[in-house]
Amino acid sequence: MRLAAIILLSILTFGCSQNPAELSWNEYTAWIAKEANGLHKTRQSKNINIAATFQPSDFIAYKSLAPDQGYDLQSVDSLRASLGNSLNFQITISAKNPDINLLWWGIGSYPDYKQRVNQLSFNAGQMLRLAIDDQESQVLLTHFEGYNELSNKVILHVAFEKKNEELLNSKSKVKLTFEDPFWGSGVNHFTYEIEDITNIPRLTFG
């Protein structure tokens, strides 16, 4: 009886762990945002909340192509292949106090404000690191999406060089580090399982 219960539990656990094969855009974005799926991580400090989300190639390809013109499968496959050489993340910083502008936090002069914007725009790579099994990956590209005054959020995008997949294994870990230079949260680590990054449903284009 005990053996049968263990087998049944194993079957149920295995069945629940399977990801769907394909998802629509709305289903896909909801799936990525669900923390239980391992791609969306959050941390809180005294002043800010930080969310770090791994963005799969399909997600970026869909956002990059124009849906009103239809999705040419050849273009989709080409973009997927190009994006497959990098690991892409979005970092969202939001203020706990809605009355404080993140870009002006702790400063009082326009030159300081301009310096902060320049650092976010052109030197965000100095704040971000990625290690795969403790081996550092090179920053390929950063993008400061800007400051959303309505929601009081700063959004950064970063692409890192992808490690040779032959050197990875199912237990490999990916650690993203954000060193906060402005808002007092210090050094923030977000750890991802390589299984979660490589076992993502396919996005249905159309």
Short mmCIF file of N, CA and C in Angstrom, two decimals, residues 34-175:
data_model
loop_
_atom_site.label_atom_id
_atom_site.label_comp_id
_atom_site.label_asym_id
_atom_site.label_seq_id
_atom_site.Cartn_x
_atom_site.Cartn_y
_atom_site.Cartn_z
N LYS A 34 4.62 34.47 -13.72
CA LYS A 34 4.29 33.64 -12.55
C LYS A 34 5.59 33.16 -11.89
N GLU A 35 5.83 33.58 -10.66
CA GLU A 35 7.11 33.29 -10.00
C GLU A 35 7.37 31.79 -9.87
N ALA A 36 6.32 30.99 -9.76
CA ALA A 36 6.49 29.54 -9.60
C ALA A 36 7.17 28.91 -10.81
N ASN A 37 7.15 29.59 -11.97
CA ASN A 37 7.78 29.03 -13.17
C ASN A 37 9.27 29.38 -13.26
N GLY A 38 9.76 30.17 -12.32
CA GLY A 38 11.20 30.34 -12.16
C GLY A 38 11.86 31.41 -13.00
N LEU A 39 11.10 32.17 -13.79
CA LEU A 39 11.71 33.19 -14.64
C LEU A 39 11.59 34.59 -14.06
N HIS A 40 10.68 34.78 -13.13
CA HIS A 40 10.41 36.09 -12.55
C HIS A 40 10.77 36.07 -11.07
N LYS A 41 11.74 36.92 -10.69
CA LYS A 41 12.23 36.96 -9.31
C LYS A 41 12.03 38.37 -8.74
N THR A 42 11.80 38.45 -7.45
CA THR A 42 11.60 39.75 -6.82
C THR A 42 12.40 39.85 -5.52
N ARG A 43 12.77 41.08 -5.21
CA ARG A 43 13.41 41.40 -3.93
C ARG A 43 12.87 42.74 -3.44
N GLN A 44 12.88 42.89 -2.12
CA GLN A 44 12.42 44.14 -1.53
C GLN A 44 13.50 44.71 -0.62
N SER A 45 13.61 46.03 -0.64
CA SER A 45 14.50 46.71 0.29
C SER A 45 13.68 47.78 1.00
N LYS A 46 14.34 48.60 1.78
CA LYS A 46 13.62 49.64 2.53
C LYS A 46 12.94 50.63 1.60
N ASN A 47 13.61 50.99 0.51
CA ASN A 47 13.11 52.06 -0.35
C ASN A 47 12.46 51.60 -1.65
N ILE A 48 12.90 50.44 -2.16
CA ILE A 48 12.45 50.03 -3.49
C ILE A 48 12.09 48.54 -3.54
N ASN A 49 11.33 48.20 -4.56
CA ASN A 49 11.10 46.81 -4.94
C ASN A 49 11.83 46.57 -6.26
N ILE A 50 12.43 45.40 -6.39
CA ILE A 50 13.17 45.06 -7.61
C ILE A 50 12.60 43.76 -8.17
N ALA A 51 12.29 43.77 -9.46
CA ALA A 51 11.86 42.55 -10.15
C ALA A 51 12.84 42.28 -11.28
N ALA A 52 13.31 41.05 -11.37
CA ALA A 52 14.23 40.65 -12.45
C ALA A 52 13.60 39.48 -13.19
N THR A 53 13.36 39.67 -14.48
CA THR A 53 12.64 38.68 -15.28
C THR A 53 13.48 38.23 -16.46
N PHE A 54 13.66 36.92 -16.58
CA PHE A 54 14.32 36.38 -17.77
C PHE A 54 13.35 36.48 -18.94
N GLN A 55 13.83 37.00 -20.07
CA GLN A 55 12.98 37.16 -21.24
C GLN A 55 13.43 36.21 -22.35
N PRO A 56 12.62 35.19 -22.64
CA PRO A 56 13.00 34.20 -23.67
C PRO A 56 13.07 34.83 -25.06
N SER A 57 13.71 34.11 -25.97
CA SER A 57 13.86 34.60 -27.34
C SER A 57 12.51 34.85 -28.00
N ASP A 58 11.54 33.95 -27.77
CA ASP A 58 10.23 34.12 -28.38
C ASP A 58 9.57 35.42 -27.91
N PHE A 59 9.74 35.74 -26.64
CA PHE A 59 9.14 36.96 -26.09
C PHE A 59 9.68 38.19 -26.80
N ILE A 60 11.01 38.26 -26.94
CA ILE A 60 11.63 39.43 -27.55
C ILE A 60 11.31 39.48 -29.05
N ALA A 61 11.30 38.31 -29.70
CA ALA A 61 10.98 38.27 -31.13
C ALA A 61 9.57 38.79 -31.38
N TYR A 62 8.63 38.37 -30.56
CA TYR A 62 7.24 38.81 -30.73
C TYR A 62 7.12 40.32 -30.55
N LYS A 63 7.82 40.86 -29.53
CA LYS A 63 7.77 42.30 -29.26
C LYS A 63 8.48 43.10 -30.36
N SER A 64 9.47 42.49 -31.00
CA SER A 64 10.28 43.20 -31.98
C SER A 64 9.60 43.28 -33.34
N LEU A 65 8.79 42.28 -33.68
CA LEU A 65 8.14 42.24 -34.97
C LEU A 65 6.80 42.97 -34.91
N ALA A 66 6.32 43.43 -36.06
CA ALA A 66 5.08 44.22 -36.11
C ALA A 66 3.87 43.30 -36.29
N PRO A 67 3.03 43.14 -35.28
CA PRO A 67 1.90 42.22 -35.38
C PRO A 67 0.87 42.63 -36.41
N ASP A 68 0.75 43.94 -36.68
CA ASP A 68 -0.25 44.40 -37.64
C ASP A 68 0.12 44.03 -39.07
N GLN A 69 1.39 43.65 -39.29
CA GLN A 69 1.83 43.24 -40.61
C GLN A 69 1.90 41.72 -40.74
N GLY A 70 1.51 41.01 -39.68
CA GLY A 70 1.59 39.57 -39.71
C GLY A 70 2.99 39.09 -39.38
N TYR A 71 3.09 37.83 -39.02
CA TYR A 71 4.38 37.27 -38.63
C TYR A 71 4.88 36.32 -39.71
N ASP A 72 5.92 36.75 -40.39
CA ASP A 72 6.56 35.90 -41.38
C ASP A 72 7.43 34.88 -40.65
N LEU A 73 7.16 33.61 -40.85
CA LEU A 73 7.84 32.57 -40.08
C LEU A 73 9.35 32.57 -40.33
N GLN A 74 9.76 32.94 -41.52
CA GLN A 74 11.20 33.00 -41.81
C GLN A 74 11.86 34.10 -40.97
N SER A 75 11.19 35.23 -40.86
CA SER A 75 11.72 36.32 -40.03
C SER A 75 11.74 35.93 -38.56
N VAL A 76 10.69 35.24 -38.12
CA VAL A 76 10.62 34.79 -36.74
C VAL A 76 11.77 33.83 -36.43
N ASP A 77 11.99 32.86 -37.31
CA ASP A 77 13.05 31.87 -37.08
C ASP A 77 14.43 32.52 -37.09
N SER A 78 14.62 33.50 -37.99
CA SER A 78 15.90 34.20 -38.06
C SER A 78 16.16 34.98 -36.78
N LEU A 79 15.13 35.66 -36.27
CA LEU A 79 15.29 36.43 -35.04
C LEU A 79 15.49 35.52 -33.85
N ARG A 80 14.78 34.41 -33.82
CA ARG A 80 14.97 33.42 -32.75
C ARG A 80 16.43 32.95 -32.71
N ALA A 81 16.97 32.64 -33.89
CA ALA A 81 18.35 32.14 -33.96
C ALA A 81 19.33 33.20 -33.47
N SER A 82 19.10 34.45 -33.84
CA SER A 82 19.98 35.54 -33.41
C SER A 82 19.92 35.74 -31.90
N LEU A 83 18.71 35.73 -31.35
CA LEU A 83 18.54 35.93 -29.92
C LEU A 83 19.01 34.74 -29.11
N GLY A 84 19.12 33.59 -29.75
CA GLY A 84 19.55 32.39 -29.05
C GLY A 84 20.98 32.45 -28.56
N ASN A 85 21.73 33.45 -29.00
CA ASN A 85 23.13 33.59 -28.58
C ASN A 85 23.30 34.44 -27.32
N SER A 86 22.19 34.83 -26.73
CA SER A 86 22.27 35.70 -25.55
C SER A 86 21.24 35.30 -24.51
N LEU A 87 21.46 35.78 -23.29
CA LEU A 87 20.50 35.62 -22.19
C LEU A 87 20.01 37.02 -21.84
N ASN A 88 18.71 37.22 -21.89
CA ASN A 88 18.13 38.56 -21.80
C ASN A 88 17.26 38.70 -20.55
N PHE A 89 17.41 39.84 -19.88
CA PHE A 89 16.68 40.09 -18.65
C PHE A 89 16.10 41.50 -18.65
N GLN A 90 14.98 41.63 -17.96
CA GLN A 90 14.43 42.96 -17.67
C GLN A 90 14.47 43.18 -16.17
N ILE A 91 15.00 44.33 -15.76
CA ILE A 91 15.05 44.69 -14.34
C ILE A 91 14.13 45.89 -14.14
N THR A 92 13.17 45.73 -13.26
CA THR A 92 12.20 46.79 -12.98
C THR A 92 12.36 47.24 -11.54
N ILE A 93 12.62 48.53 -11.35
CA ILE A 93 12.81 49.11 -10.02
C ILE A 93 11.64 50.03 -9.74
N SER A 94 10.93 49.79 -8.66
CA SER A 94 9.77 50.62 -8.32
C SER A 94 9.92 51.14 -6.90
N ALA A 95 9.48 52.38 -6.70
CA ALA A 95 9.61 53.02 -5.40
C ALA A 95 8.47 52.58 -4.48
N LYS A 96 8.80 52.35 -3.22
CA LYS A 96 7.76 52.03 -2.25
C LYS A 96 6.94 53.27 -1.89
N ASN A 97 7.60 54.41 -1.90
CA ASN A 97 6.91 55.68 -1.64
C ASN A 97 6.52 56.30 -2.98
N PRO A 98 5.24 56.31 -3.32
CA PRO A 98 4.82 56.81 -4.64
C PRO A 98 5.05 58.29 -4.84
N ASP A 99 5.35 59.01 -3.78
CA ASP A 99 5.53 60.46 -3.89
C ASP A 99 6.97 60.87 -4.21
N ILE A 100 7.87 59.90 -4.27
CA ILE A 100 9.28 60.20 -4.51
C ILE A 100 9.67 59.73 -5.91
N ASN A 101 10.17 60.64 -6.73
CA ASN A 101 10.61 60.34 -8.09
C ASN A 101 11.95 59.61 -8.03
N LEU A 102 11.99 58.42 -8.64
CA LEU A 102 13.20 57.60 -8.57
C LEU A 102 14.42 58.28 -9.19
N LEU A 103 14.20 59.04 -10.23
CA LEU A 103 15.34 59.69 -10.89
C LEU A 103 15.90 60.86 -10.08
N TRP A 104 15.10 61.39 -9.16
CA TRP A 104 15.55 62.49 -8.32
C TRP A 104 15.86 62.02 -6.90
N TRP A 105 15.74 60.74 -6.65
CA TRP A 105 15.93 60.21 -5.29
C TRP A 105 17.33 60.55 -4.77
N GLY A 106 17.39 61.29 -3.67
CA GLY A 106 18.66 61.57 -3.01
C GLY A 106 19.51 62.64 -3.65
N ILE A 107 19.02 63.31 -4.69
CA ILE A 107 19.79 64.38 -5.33
C ILE A 107 18.91 65.63 -5.42
N GLY A 108 19.56 66.78 -5.62
CA GLY A 108 18.81 68.02 -5.62
C GLY A 108 19.19 69.00 -6.69
N SER A 109 20.06 68.57 -7.64
CA SER A 109 20.48 69.50 -8.68
C SER A 109 20.30 68.85 -10.05
N TYR A 110 20.11 69.69 -11.05
CA TYR A 110 19.93 69.17 -12.40
C TYR A 110 21.18 68.45 -12.93
N PRO A 111 22.40 68.97 -12.68
CA PRO A 111 23.58 68.22 -13.14
C PRO A 111 23.65 66.81 -12.56
N ASP A 112 23.27 66.64 -11.28
CA ASP A 112 23.26 65.30 -10.68
C ASP A 112 22.19 64.42 -11.33
N TYR A 113 21.05 65.03 -11.61
CA TYR A 113 19.97 64.31 -12.30
C TYR A 113 20.45 63.85 -13.69
N LYS A 114 21.08 64.74 -14.41
CA LYS A 114 21.57 64.42 -15.75
C LYS A 114 22.61 63.31 -15.70
N GLN A 115 23.48 63.36 -14.70
CA GLN A 115 24.49 62.32 -14.54
C GLN A 115 23.85 60.96 -14.28
N ARG A 116 22.80 60.95 -13.47
CA ARG A 116 22.11 59.69 -13.17
C ARG A 116 21.46 59.11 -14.43
N VAL A 117 20.79 59.96 -15.19
CA VAL A 117 20.16 59.51 -16.43
C VAL A 117 21.20 58.98 -17.41
N ASN A 118 22.34 59.67 -17.50
CA ASN A 118 23.42 59.22 -18.39
C ASN A 118 23.97 57.87 -17.95
N GLN A 119 24.10 57.68 -16.65
CA GLN A 119 24.62 56.41 -16.16
C GLN A 119 23.65 55.27 -16.47
N LEU A 120 22.37 55.52 -16.30
CA LEU A 120 21.37 54.50 -16.62
C LEU A 120 21.32 54.23 -18.13
N SER A 121 21.52 55.27 -18.91
CA SER A 121 21.41 55.14 -20.37
C SER A 121 22.63 54.49 -21.00
N PHE A 122 23.82 54.82 -20.48
CA PHE A 122 25.05 54.41 -21.18
C PHE A 122 25.98 53.52 -20.36
N ASN A 123 25.76 53.43 -19.05
CA ASN A 123 26.68 52.64 -18.22
C ASN A 123 25.96 51.67 -17.29
N ALA A 124 24.76 51.26 -17.68
CA ALA A 124 24.00 50.33 -16.83
C ALA A 124 24.72 48.99 -16.68
N GLY A 125 25.57 48.66 -17.66
CA GLY A 125 26.31 47.41 -17.59
C GLY A 125 27.23 47.33 -16.39
N GLN A 126 27.61 48.49 -15.83
CA GLN A 126 28.46 48.49 -14.64
C GLN A 126 27.70 48.08 -13.39
N MET A 127 26.37 48.13 -13.45
CA MET A 127 25.54 47.77 -12.30
C MET A 127 25.11 46.31 -12.34
N LEU A 128 25.32 45.65 -13.48
CA LEU A 128 24.73 44.33 -13.70
C LEU A 128 25.80 43.30 -14.04
N ARG A 129 25.68 42.12 -13.45
CA ARG A 129 26.59 41.01 -13.74
C ARG A 129 25.78 39.73 -13.86
N LEU A 130 26.34 38.79 -14.62
CA LEU A 130 25.71 37.47 -14.74
C LEU A 130 26.80 36.40 -14.62
N ALA A 131 26.53 35.41 -13.83
CA ALA A 131 27.45 34.27 -13.68
C ALA A 131 26.67 32.99 -13.90
N ILE A 132 27.24 32.10 -14.68
CA ILE A 132 26.67 30.77 -14.91
C ILE A 132 27.63 29.76 -14.31
N ASP A 133 27.17 29.08 -13.26
CA ASP A 133 28.06 28.17 -12.53
C ASP A 133 29.34 28.89 -12.12
N ASP A 134 29.18 30.12 -11.62
CA ASP A 134 30.27 30.96 -11.11
C ASP A 134 31.22 31.47 -12.18
N GLN A 135 30.89 31.26 -13.46
CA GLN A 135 31.70 31.82 -14.54
C GLN A 135 30.98 33.04 -15.10
N GLU A 136 31.67 34.18 -15.09
CA GLU A 136 31.07 35.44 -15.52
C GLU A 136 30.76 35.42 -17.01
N SER A 137 29.61 36.03 -17.36
CA SER A 137 29.23 36.22 -18.76
C SER A 137 29.34 37.70 -19.11
N GLN A 138 29.76 37.97 -20.31
CA GLN A 138 29.99 39.35 -20.75
C GLN A 138 28.66 40.05 -21.05
N VAL A 139 28.58 41.32 -20.67
CA VAL A 139 27.43 42.14 -21.05
C VAL A 139 27.55 42.49 -22.53
N LEU A 140 26.51 42.17 -23.30
CA LEU A 140 26.51 42.48 -24.73
C LEU A 140 25.82 43.80 -25.02
N LEU A 141 24.75 44.07 -24.29
CA LEU A 141 23.93 45.24 -24.59
C LEU A 141 23.08 45.61 -23.38
N THR A 142 22.93 46.90 -23.14
CA THR A 142 21.97 47.37 -22.13
C THR A 142 21.09 48.43 -22.76
N HIS A 143 19.88 48.53 -22.23
CA HIS A 143 18.94 49.53 -22.73
C HIS A 143 18.13 50.08 -21.56
N PHE A 144 18.17 51.39 -21.40
CA PHE A 144 17.36 52.06 -20.39
C PHE A 144 16.04 52.42 -21.03
N GLU A 145 14.99 51.68 -20.68
CA GLU A 145 13.68 51.92 -21.30
C GLU A 145 13.12 53.26 -20.89
N GLY A 146 13.54 53.73 -19.73
CA GLY A 146 13.09 55.04 -19.28
C GLY A 146 12.41 54.98 -17.94
N TYR A 147 11.92 56.13 -17.54
CA TYR A 147 11.23 56.26 -16.26
C TYR A 147 9.74 56.44 -16.51
N ASN A 148 8.94 55.58 -15.91
CA ASN A 148 7.50 55.68 -16.00
C ASN A 148 7.00 56.48 -14.80
N GLU A 149 6.66 57.74 -15.03
CA GLU A 149 6.28 58.62 -13.92
C GLU A 149 4.98 58.18 -13.28
N LEU A 150 4.05 57.64 -14.09
CA LEU A 150 2.76 57.24 -13.55
C LEU A 150 2.89 56.10 -12.55
N SER A 151 3.69 55.09 -12.90
CA SER A 151 3.87 53.95 -12.01
C SER A 151 5.12 54.09 -11.14
N ASN A 152 5.91 55.14 -11.36
CA ASN A 152 7.14 55.41 -10.61
C ASN A 152 8.10 54.22 -10.70
N LYS A 153 8.42 53.84 -11.95
CA LYS A 153 9.29 52.70 -12.20
C LYS A 153 10.42 53.07 -13.15
N VAL A 154 11.57 52.46 -12.90
CA VAL A 154 12.70 52.51 -13.81
C VAL A 154 12.87 51.11 -14.39
N ILE A 155 13.01 51.03 -15.72
CA ILE A 155 13.10 49.72 -16.38
C ILE A 155 14.39 49.65 -17.19
N LEU A 156 15.16 48.59 -16.93
CA LEU A 156 16.41 48.33 -17.65
C LEU A 156 16.31 46.98 -18.35
N HIS A 157 16.93 46.91 -19.53
CA HIS A 157 17.06 45.64 -20.24
C HIS A 157 18.55 45.35 -20.42
N VAL A 158 18.91 44.09 -20.28
CA VAL A 158 20.32 43.72 -20.44
C VAL A 158 20.41 42.36 -21.13
N ALA A 159 21.38 42.26 -22.04
CA ALA A 159 21.66 41.01 -22.73
C ALA A 159 23.08 40.58 -22.38
N PHE A 160 23.22 39.31 -21.99
CA PHE A 160 24.53 38.74 -21.66
C PHE A 160 24.89 37.66 -22.66
N GLU A 161 26.19 37.49 -22.83
CA GLU A 161 26.69 36.41 -23.66
C GLU A 161 26.24 35.07 -23.11
N LYS A 162 25.78 34.21 -23.98
CA LYS A 162 25.31 32.89 -23.56
C LYS A 162 26.46 31.90 -23.53
N LYS A 163 26.57 31.21 -22.43
CA LYS A 163 27.63 30.22 -22.27
C LYS A 163 27.38 29.03 -23.19
N ASN A 164 28.46 28.39 -23.63
CA ASN A 164 28.35 27.20 -24.47
C ASN A 164 27.45 26.17 -23.79
N GLU A 165 26.35 25.81 -24.46
CA GLU A 165 25.37 24.91 -23.86
C GLU A 165 25.97 23.53 -23.55
N GLU A 166 27.02 23.17 -24.25
CA GLU A 166 27.64 21.86 -24.01
C GLU A 166 28.28 21.81 -22.62
N LEU A 167 28.57 22.99 -22.04
CA LEU A 167 29.19 23.03 -20.72
C LEU A 167 28.17 23.10 -19.60
N LEU A 168 26.87 23.21 -19.97
CA LEU A 168 25.82 23.29 -18.98
C LEU A 168 25.29 21.91 -18.63
N ASN A 169 24.68 21.80 -17.48
CA ASN A 169 23.98 20.58 -17.11
C ASN A 169 22.68 20.96 -16.41
N SER A 170 21.86 19.97 -16.13
CA SER A 170 20.54 20.24 -15.58
C SER A 170 20.58 20.93 -14.22
N LYS A 171 21.72 20.87 -13.55
CA LYS A 171 21.85 21.50 -12.23
C LYS A 171 22.54 22.86 -12.28
N SER A 172 22.85 23.32 -13.46
CA SER A 172 23.52 24.62 -13.59
C SER A 172 22.64 25.74 -13.06
N LYS A 173 23.29 26.75 -12.50
CA LYS A 173 22.57 27.90 -11.97
C LYS A 173 23.05 29.17 -12.63
N VAL A 174 22.11 30.07 -12.84
CA VAL A 174 22.38 31.37 -13.45
C VAL A 174 22.11 32.43 -12.39
N LYS A 175 23.13 33.22 -12.06
CA LYS A 175 22.97 34.25 -11.02
C LYS A 175 23.13 35.64 -11.62
#
